[in-house]
């Protein structure tokens, strides 16, 4: 199964800890927790949110509640399908981390490709394909430039594969079950579906379809 994402705000963090029980409480000094995601087999949970200074990524072992590691400023996180790698969306790109130790295996630099002003850039969504061989990241802040797909070549190397026929801010991305399509939800409320093999746009679901009555 693919990694399961659980959206939590600070008000629901206590409820999540209560469900885990007294022996498995996860403690974290955060002002707000914006998102948490479990590893595919539920052995780890990653969460990121703001302290009074900045946002940090933390990963715990769910069986022992032990803190595995604390990583740097993060705006998105996603486990690989085998649970061994954690992709962390950073200010200027994506870091692929060892899910046990937090060691950075490789870095995908998006700043030079898509955005030149690091004060207005954040990689706010990142996703692995179900096979784990592709990584795509995007940002709500992008004003121009196509969304790139990166191919994993071994544990520590990634290569730019192709660009999706999408420009502008993207809120979230998702792969189809067979990894042939990628859906991108844009900040203008449109959903764009692209081929993961060619990057070409397959269809666009307009704002009127997504509008809330």
XYZ file of N, CA and C in Angstrom:
639
model
N 0.820 -1.200 0.000
C 0.000 0.000 0.000
C 0.854 1.250 0.000
N 0.283 2.334 -0.536
C 1.004 3.594 -0.545
C 0.905 4.238 0.824
N 1.772 5.199 1.111
C 1.759 5.849 2.409
C 0.436 6.564 2.636
N -0.034 6.523 3.874
C -1.305 7.133 4.229
C -1.054 8.486 4.846
N -1.700 9.523 4.315
C -1.521 10.870 4.827
C -2.652 11.208 5.771
N -2.307 11.808 6.906
C -3.296 12.238 7.873
C -3.085 13.719 8.130
N -4.075 14.541 7.810
C -3.968 15.977 8.035
C -4.384 16.283 9.472
N -3.529 16.959 10.227
C -3.851 17.294 11.599
C -3.488 18.739 11.863
N -4.362 19.456 12.552
C -4.030 20.788 13.035
C -3.676 20.667 14.509
N -3.234 21.728 15.103
C -2.789 21.685 16.488
C -3.893 21.217 17.422
N -5.152 21.550 17.113
C -6.263 21.167 17.977
C -6.497 19.669 17.986
N -6.089 18.963 16.904
C -6.331 17.529 16.829
C -5.098 16.709 17.199
N -3.973 17.384 17.463
C -2.751 16.670 17.847
C -2.953 15.929 19.152
N -3.616 16.556 20.112
C -3.865 15.909 21.398
C -4.761 14.688 21.215
N -5.735 14.797 20.330
C -6.637 13.677 20.082
C -5.893 12.503 19.468
N -4.941 12.794 18.574
C -4.163 11.729 17.966
C -3.300 11.022 19.001
N -2.731 11.798 19.924
C -1.925 11.194 20.986
C -2.788 10.351 21.918
N -4.016 10.827 22.185
C -4.916 10.096 23.066
C -5.278 8.739 22.478
N -5.432 8.677 21.160
C -5.740 7.419 20.499
C -4.594 6.428 20.635
N -3.366 6.936 20.655
C -2.208 6.060 20.780
C -2.068 5.492 22.191
N -2.674 6.143 23.184
C -2.599 5.656 24.550
C -1.439 6.245 25.319
N -1.480 6.077 26.643
C -0.473 6.671 27.505
C 0.930 6.154 27.199
N 1.031 4.871 26.780
C 2.349 4.280 26.556
C 2.949 4.672 25.212
N 2.149 5.293 24.363
C 2.634 5.602 23.028
C 2.390 7.060 22.669
N 2.478 7.931 23.631
C 2.305 9.352 23.349
C 3.531 9.907 22.647
N 3.283 10.754 21.688
C 4.361 11.389 20.938
C 4.440 12.843 21.370
N 5.526 13.193 22.010
C 5.651 14.547 22.530
C 6.414 15.414 21.545
N 6.003 16.632 21.428
C 6.628 17.540 20.468
C 6.319 18.972 20.879
N 7.322 19.784 20.989
C 7.125 21.182 21.346
C 6.915 22.012 20.088
N 5.701 22.008 19.622
C 5.347 22.759 18.435
C 4.182 23.683 18.751
N 4.181 24.841 18.152
C 3.055 25.743 18.320
C 1.860 25.260 17.503
N 2.106 24.763 16.287
C 1.066 24.235 15.414
C 1.620 23.052 14.634
N 0.844 21.977 14.547
C 1.187 20.838 13.711
C 0.299 20.897 12.483
N 0.909 20.993 11.304
C 0.143 21.195 10.086
C -0.189 19.898 9.372
N 0.675 18.895 9.481
C 0.413 17.659 8.766
C 1.220 16.528 9.369
N 0.651 15.316 9.301
C 1.353 14.110 9.730
C 1.145 13.043 8.680
N 2.121 12.165 8.498
C 1.947 11.049 7.571
C 2.596 9.804 8.161
N 1.894 8.683 8.017
C 2.407 7.402 8.468
C 3.230 6.747 7.363
N 4.199 5.938 7.765
C 4.904 5.103 6.807
C 3.940 4.021 6.327
N 4.210 3.376 5.193
C 3.255 2.419 4.623
C 2.830 1.300 5.570
N 3.735 0.863 6.440
C 3.400 -0.235 7.348
C 3.110 0.248 8.762
N 2.999 1.551 8.918
C 2.592 2.113 10.199
C 3.629 2.081 11.289
N 4.893 1.841 10.956
C 5.932 1.747 11.977
C 6.536 3.095 12.337
N 6.244 4.115 11.540
C 6.785 5.452 11.805
C 5.740 6.496 11.444
N 5.825 7.636 12.113
C 4.965 8.763 11.780
C 5.825 10.017 11.722
N 5.603 10.800 10.688
C 6.330 12.056 10.526
C 5.345 13.206 10.644
N 5.758 14.280 11.275
C 4.894 15.450 11.427
C 5.743 16.700 11.326
N 5.146 17.740 10.784
C 5.858 19.002 10.730
C 4.892 20.134 11.047
N 5.444 21.172 11.628
C 4.656 22.328 12.005
C 5.567 23.422 12.489
N 4.987 24.499 12.963
C 5.775 25.662 13.342
C 6.079 25.687 14.830
N 7.327 25.994 15.139
C 7.673 26.402 16.489
C 7.511 27.913 16.513
N 7.986 28.524 17.560
C 7.889 29.980 17.627
C 8.895 30.662 16.710
N 9.817 29.857 16.156
C 10.825 30.425 15.273
C 10.649 29.965 13.831
N 10.489 28.659 13.612
C 10.356 28.145 12.253
C 9.767 26.743 12.297
N 9.665 26.114 11.120
C 9.023 24.825 10.981
C 10.059 23.715 10.899
N 9.848 22.639 11.657
C 10.765 21.516 11.655
C 10.025 20.208 11.432
N 10.719 19.243 10.835
C 10.175 17.913 10.593
C 10.680 16.965 11.672
N 9.760 16.207 12.266
C 10.125 15.234 13.291
C 9.543 13.876 12.918
N 10.291 12.813 13.218
C 9.856 11.455 12.900
C 9.974 10.597 14.149
N 8.886 9.874 14.457
C 8.841 8.992 15.626
C 8.634 7.546 15.210
N 9.096 6.632 16.060
C 8.773 5.215 15.948
C 7.430 4.995 16.641
N 6.433 4.472 15.934
C 5.098 4.350 16.514
C 5.000 3.213 17.525
N 5.910 2.251 17.489
C 5.848 1.137 18.437
C 6.409 1.520 19.797
N 7.435 2.372 19.788
C 8.084 2.744 21.047
C 7.855 4.203 21.421
N 7.313 4.986 20.505
C 7.127 6.429 20.690
C 8.446 7.172 20.796
N 9.545 6.508 20.436
C 10.858 7.151 20.484
C 11.027 8.074 19.284
N 11.622 9.229 19.531
C 11.908 10.168 18.461
C 13.099 9.657 17.660
N 12.888 9.426 16.367
C 13.979 8.943 15.518
C 14.949 10.056 15.172
N 14.399 11.178 14.698
C 15.271 12.294 14.336
C 14.442 13.552 14.131
N 15.148 14.671 14.161
C 14.568 15.978 13.849
C 15.320 16.510 12.644
N 14.579 16.914 11.627
C 15.203 17.428 10.413
C 14.965 18.926 10.312
N 15.415 19.516 9.226
C 15.340 20.958 9.072
C 13.970 21.450 8.666
N 13.927 22.699 8.271
C 12.673 23.352 7.898
C 12.004 22.580 6.767
N 10.738 22.206 6.964
C 10.008 21.391 6.000
C 8.593 21.915 5.834
N 8.081 21.787 4.615
C 6.727 22.206 4.311
C 5.876 21.073 3.746
N 6.472 19.899 3.553
C 5.763 18.737 3.036
C 6.587 17.501 3.363
N 5.930 16.341 3.450
C 6.639 15.094 3.732
C 5.845 13.922 3.185
N 6.575 12.906 2.717
C 5.939 11.718 2.171
C 6.916 10.555 2.248
N 6.455 9.398 2.749
C 7.278 8.194 2.782
C 7.245 7.497 1.425
N 8.347 6.859 1.082
C 8.367 6.005 -0.102
C 7.514 4.772 0.171
N 7.048 4.069 -0.870
C 6.181 2.905 -0.659
C 6.793 1.806 0.196
N 8.125 1.668 0.186
C 8.750 0.650 1.037
C 9.097 1.169 2.424
N 8.834 2.456 2.676
C 9.030 3.024 4.002
C 10.462 3.339 4.367
N 11.410 3.186 3.448
C 12.814 3.395 3.793
C 13.281 4.823 3.565
N 12.539 5.580 2.752
C 12.941 6.945 2.406
C 11.809 7.910 2.724
N 12.168 9.058 3.256
C 11.206 10.120 3.532
C 11.571 11.332 2.688
N 10.656 11.739 1.832
C 10.875 12.944 1.029
C 10.389 14.148 1.810
N 11.242 15.148 1.942
C 10.908 16.355 2.705
C 10.953 17.566 1.792
N 9.832 18.280 1.687
C 9.783 19.501 0.897
C 10.418 20.642 1.661
N 11.408 21.268 1.055
C 12.164 22.334 1.707
C 11.861 23.682 1.064
N 12.579 24.697 1.518
C 12.435 26.032 0.956
C 12.862 26.080 -0.503
N 13.863 25.292 -0.871
C 14.408 25.383 -2.221
C 14.376 24.067 -2.990
N 13.717 23.052 -2.475
C 13.677 21.788 -3.189
C 13.202 20.644 -2.320
N 13.701 19.444 -2.608
C 13.281 18.225 -1.913
C 14.520 17.489 -1.428
N 14.519 17.095 -0.166
C 15.558 16.221 0.374
C 14.986 14.826 0.533
N 15.714 13.810 0.062
C 15.350 12.422 0.305
C 16.165 11.932 1.490
N 15.461 11.603 2.575
C 16.098 11.261 3.847
C 15.971 9.773 4.136
N 16.979 9.230 4.810
C 16.863 7.883 5.359
C 15.796 7.919 6.453
N 14.754 7.090 6.329
C 13.617 7.161 7.239
C 13.955 6.694 8.649
N 15.086 6.032 8.840
C 15.484 5.583 10.162
C 16.386 6.590 10.856
N 17.300 7.180 10.108
C 18.328 8.028 10.726
C 18.175 9.510 10.409
N 17.467 9.841 9.335
C 17.353 11.228 8.924
C 18.501 11.702 8.054
N 19.435 10.803 7.742
C 20.558 11.176 6.872
C 20.034 11.566 5.493
N 20.566 12.658 4.956
C 20.147 13.114 3.632
C 20.845 12.270 2.570
N 20.049 11.518 1.804
C 20.597 10.654 0.762
C 20.899 11.439 -0.504
N 20.024 12.373 -0.850
C 20.263 13.239 -1.996
C 19.309 14.416 -1.933
N 19.618 15.450 -2.682
C 18.817 16.677 -2.702
C 18.402 16.995 -4.130
N 17.136 17.309 -4.309
C 16.609 17.750 -5.590
C 16.459 19.267 -5.512
N 17.260 19.977 -6.263
C 17.251 21.438 -6.219
C 16.225 21.972 -7.214
N 15.178 22.595 -6.704
C 14.141 23.154 -7.557
C 14.277 24.663 -7.734
N 15.070 25.297 -6.910
C 15.154 26.756 -6.924
C 15.656 27.285 -8.267
N 16.740 26.718 -8.742
C 17.302 27.196 -9.991
C 16.439 26.908 -11.202
N 15.654 25.814 -11.143
C 14.843 25.426 -12.291
C 13.547 26.221 -12.386
N 12.921 26.471 -11.242
C 11.549 26.956 -11.303
C 11.301 28.297 -10.644
N 12.180 28.677 -9.742
C 11.922 29.923 -9.037
C 13.243 30.524 -8.625
N 13.424 31.795 -8.819
C 14.720 32.423 -8.559
C 14.765 33.177 -7.235
N 13.603 33.437 -6.661
C 13.554 34.211 -5.419
C 13.244 33.278 -4.258
N 14.273 32.908 -3.475
C 14.075 31.923 -2.409
C 13.243 32.477 -1.260
N 13.004 33.781 -1.208
C 12.176 34.339 -0.144
C 10.693 34.089 -0.400
N 10.349 33.711 -1.639
C 8.952 33.459 -1.969
C 8.761 32.069 -2.556
N 9.586 31.137 -2.133
C 9.505 29.776 -2.656
C 9.369 28.796 -1.509
N 8.507 27.812 -1.673
C 8.399 26.688 -0.750
C 7.908 25.493 -1.535
N 8.554 24.344 -1.381
C 8.026 23.106 -1.939
C 6.967 22.613 -0.962
N 5.698 22.822 -1.282
C 4.609 22.594 -0.333
C 3.895 21.265 -0.527
N 4.251 20.510 -1.562
C 3.686 19.175 -1.732
C 4.708 18.287 -2.423
N 4.812 17.038 -1.985
C 5.740 16.080 -2.579
C 5.088 14.703 -2.526
N 5.310 13.902 -3.571
C 4.651 12.599 -3.641
C 5.527 11.607 -4.403
N 5.555 10.357 -3.899
C 6.182 9.255 -4.612
C 5.141 8.554 -5.485
N 5.603 7.969 -6.585
C 4.740 7.066 -7.334
C 4.561 5.795 -6.515
N 3.548 4.977 -6.856
C 3.284 3.754 -6.097
C 4.428 2.756 -6.220
N 5.145 2.801 -7.339
C 6.305 1.936 -7.500
C 7.536 2.492 -6.792
N 7.482 3.767 -6.413
C 8.574 4.388 -5.674
C 9.715 4.885 -6.531
N 9.595 4.758 -7.865
C 10.706 5.154 -8.731
C 10.614 6.589 -9.223
N 9.470 7.250 -8.985
C 9.291 8.630 -9.416
C 8.967 9.519 -8.219
N 9.440 10.749 -8.281
C 9.162 11.744 -7.246
C 8.713 13.026 -7.936
N 7.623 13.601 -7.455
C 7.175 14.878 -7.989
C 6.915 15.829 -6.828
N 7.354 17.060 -6.979
C 7.128 18.073 -5.955
C 6.659 19.350 -6.609
N 5.860 20.110 -5.896
C 5.343 21.358 -6.464
C 5.136 22.360 -5.336
N 4.719 23.563 -5.718
C 4.570 24.634 -4.746
C 3.368 25.502 -5.076
N 2.703 25.964 -4.044
C 1.631 26.933 -4.234
C 2.175 28.265 -4.734
N 3.479 28.482 -4.529
C 4.078 29.780 -4.824
C 4.533 29.927 -6.263
N 4.577 28.833 -7.021
C 5.080 28.934 -8.387
C 4.174 29.791 -9.247
N 4.777 30.702 -9.950
C 4.021 31.565 -10.853
C 4.197 31.145 -12.304
N 5.302 30.498 -12.611
C 5.578 30.061 -13.976
C 6.536 28.884 -13.929
N 6.653 28.194 -15.046
C 7.549 27.046 -15.098
C 6.806 25.743 -14.945
N 7.176 24.743 -15.747
C 6.505 23.451 -15.700
C 6.902 22.678 -14.449
N 6.021 21.790 -13.996
C 6.272 20.970 -12.809
C 7.119 19.762 -13.222
N 8.295 19.562 -12.614
C 9.179 18.470 -13.034
C 8.880 17.156 -12.315
N 9.200 16.043 -12.984
C 9.190 14.713 -12.381
C 10.635 14.236 -12.316
N 10.974 13.600 -11.203
C 12.339 13.107 -11.003
C 12.310 11.595 -10.863
N 13.266 10.929 -11.484
C 13.364 9.474 -11.445
C 14.470 9.056 -10.498
N 14.135 8.146 -9.580
C 15.134 7.638 -8.644
C 15.989 6.583 -9.323
N 17.307 6.765 -9.233
C 18.259 5.797 -9.772
C 19.091 5.296 -8.599
N 18.658 4.224 -7.967
C 19.312 3.771 -6.751
C 18.849 4.596 -5.559
N 19.546 4.437 -4.437
C 19.108 5.076 -3.196
C 19.536 6.533 -3.093
N 20.617 6.896 -3.774
C 21.195 8.212 -3.536
C 21.275 9.097 -4.776
N 20.680 8.680 -5.874
C 20.774 9.457 -7.106
C 19.388 9.639 -7.716
N 19.093 10.862 -8.150
C 17.857 11.122 -8.885
C 18.207 11.850 -10.180
N 17.417 11.598 -11.216
C 17.624 12.255 -12.494
C 16.333 12.933 -12.917
N 16.463 14.102 -13.528
C 15.294 14.783 -14.043
C 14.719 13.956 -15.185
N 13.446 13.583 -15.065
C 12.823 12.719 -16.059
C 12.126 13.522 -17.142
N 11.160 14.340 -16.771
C 10.421 15.158 -17.731
C 9.664 16.241 -16.977
N 9.050 17.153 -17.734
C 8.254 18.225 -17.152
C 6.788 18.013 -17.495
N 5.926 18.230 -16.517
C 4.494 18.126 -16.747
C 3.971 19.408 -17.389
N 2.945 19.246 -18.188
C 2.352 20.381 -18.902
C 1.438 21.170 -17.965
N 2.050 21.725 -16.928
C 1.313 22.494 -15.923
C 2.176 23.662 -15.496
N 1.592 24.823 -15.384
C 2.310 25.991 -14.901
C 1.519 26.668 -13.800
N 2.225 27.377 -12.938
C 1.567 28.092 -11.854
C 1.484 27.270 -10.580
N 0.867 27.850 -9.551
C 0.816 27.249 -8.231
C 0.023 25.958 -8.189
N 0.576 24.959 -7.479
C -0.058 23.651 -7.326
C -0.190 23.340 -5.844
N -1.394 22.964 -5.414
C -1.631 22.679 -3.994
C -1.220 21.268 -3.616
N -1.549 20.298 -4.471
C -1.237 18.905 -4.151
C -1.173 18.087 -5.428
N -0.490 16.938 -5.348
C -0.351 16.044 -6.497
C -0.684 14.620 -6.063
N -1.097 13.780 -7.030
C -1.419 12.384 -6.732
C -1.206 11.539 -7.976
N -0.623 10.351 -7.784
C -0.445 9.397 -8.869
C -1.647 8.469 -8.941
N -2.001 8.044 -10.155
C -3.008 6.998 -10.308
C -2.409 5.679 -9.829
N -3.265 4.676 -9.607
C -2.804 3.399 -9.066
C -1.750 2.733 -9.937
N -1.888 2.867 -11.248
C -0.918 2.240 -12.144
C 0.244 3.166 -12.496
N 0.299 4.338 -11.864
C 1.392 5.304 -12.045
C 1.474 5.878 -13.455
N 0.440 5.752 -14.241
C 0.480 6.283 -15.605
C -0.005 7.720 -15.677
N -0.764 8.170 -14.676
C -1.322 9.517 -14.672
C -0.974 10.235 -13.377
N -0.886 11.558 -13.462
C -0.663 12.386 -12.282
C -1.715 13.492 -12.281
N -2.433 13.619 -11.178
C -3.416 14.693 -11.022
C -2.801 15.795 -10.173
N -2.976 17.030 -10.640
C -2.438 18.187 -9.927
C -3.568 19.155 -9.631
N -3.788 19.437 -8.350
C -4.804 20.408 -7.944
C -4.154 21.781 -7.866
N -4.639 22.707 -8.690
C -4.019 24.017 -8.773
C -4.675 25.028 -7.832
N -3.961 26.101 -7.596
C -4.459 27.123 -6.677
C -5.683 27.842 -7.218
N -5.921 27.753 -8.544
C -7.095 28.405 -9.126
C -8.308 27.480 -9.142
N -8.231 26.347 -8.397
C -9.328 25.387 -8.228
C -9.509 24.440 -9.405
N -8.647 24.503 -10.397
C -8.701 23.549 -11.500
C -7.870 22.315 -11.157
N -8.250 21.165 -11.723
C -7.492 19.929 -11.585
C -6.992 19.531 -12.967
N -5.690 19.319 -13.085
C -5.087 18.963 -14.363
C -4.532 17.548 -14.264
N -4.859 16.719 -15.232
C -4.378 15.333 -15.281
C -3.367 15.223 -16.409
N -2.162 14.755 -16.072
C -1.081 14.631 -17.047
C -0.589 13.198 -17.131
N 0.001 12.852 -18.269
C 0.635 11.546 -18.428
C 1.958 11.542 -17.677
N 2.190 10.505 -16.872
C 3.455 10.386 -16.157
C 4.578 9.928 -17.068
N 4.236 9.441 -18.261
C 5.244 8.958 -19.205
C 5.719 10.053 -20.155
N 4.799 10.928 -20.561
C 5.164 11.974 -21.522
C 5.098 13.378 -20.941
N 4.347 13.548 -19.858
C 4.154 14.864 -19.261
C 3.036 15.657 -19.905
N 2.456 15.139 -20.985
C 1.430 15.871 -21.707
C 0.115 15.893 -20.933
N -0.601 16.988 -21.068
C -1.889 17.159 -20.400
C -2.938 16.256 -21.053
N -3.651 15.505 -20.219
C -4.689 14.606 -20.711
C -6.074 15.239 -20.635
N -6.322 15.955 -19.561
C -7.598 16.645 -19.421
C -7.496 17.689 -18.321
N -8.431 18.612 -18.333
C -8.510 19.659 -17.310
C -9.930 19.703 -16.769
N -10.043 19.626 -15.461
C -11.335 19.780 -14.794
C -11.415 21.214 -14.315
N -12.353 21.980 -14.875
C -12.387 23.422 -14.645
C -12.851 23.833 -13.272
N -12.732 25.134 -13.034
C -13.103 25.698 -11.741
C -14.575 25.489 -11.425
N -15.429 25.535 -12.453
C -16.856 25.409 -12.210
C -17.224 24.056 -11.670
N -16.445 23.010 -12.034
C -16.709 21.665 -11.546
C -16.332 21.555 -10.079
N -15.234 22.257 -9.697
C -14.721 22.143 -8.328
C -15.376 23.118 -7.355
N -16.139 24.048 -7.872
C -16.697 25.083 -7.009
C -17.661 24.503 -5.991
N -17.597 25.029 -4.777
C -18.512 24.610 -3.702
C -19.785 25.432 -3.774
N -20.944 24.786 -3.887
C -22.194 25.544 -4.001
C -22.505 26.315 -2.729
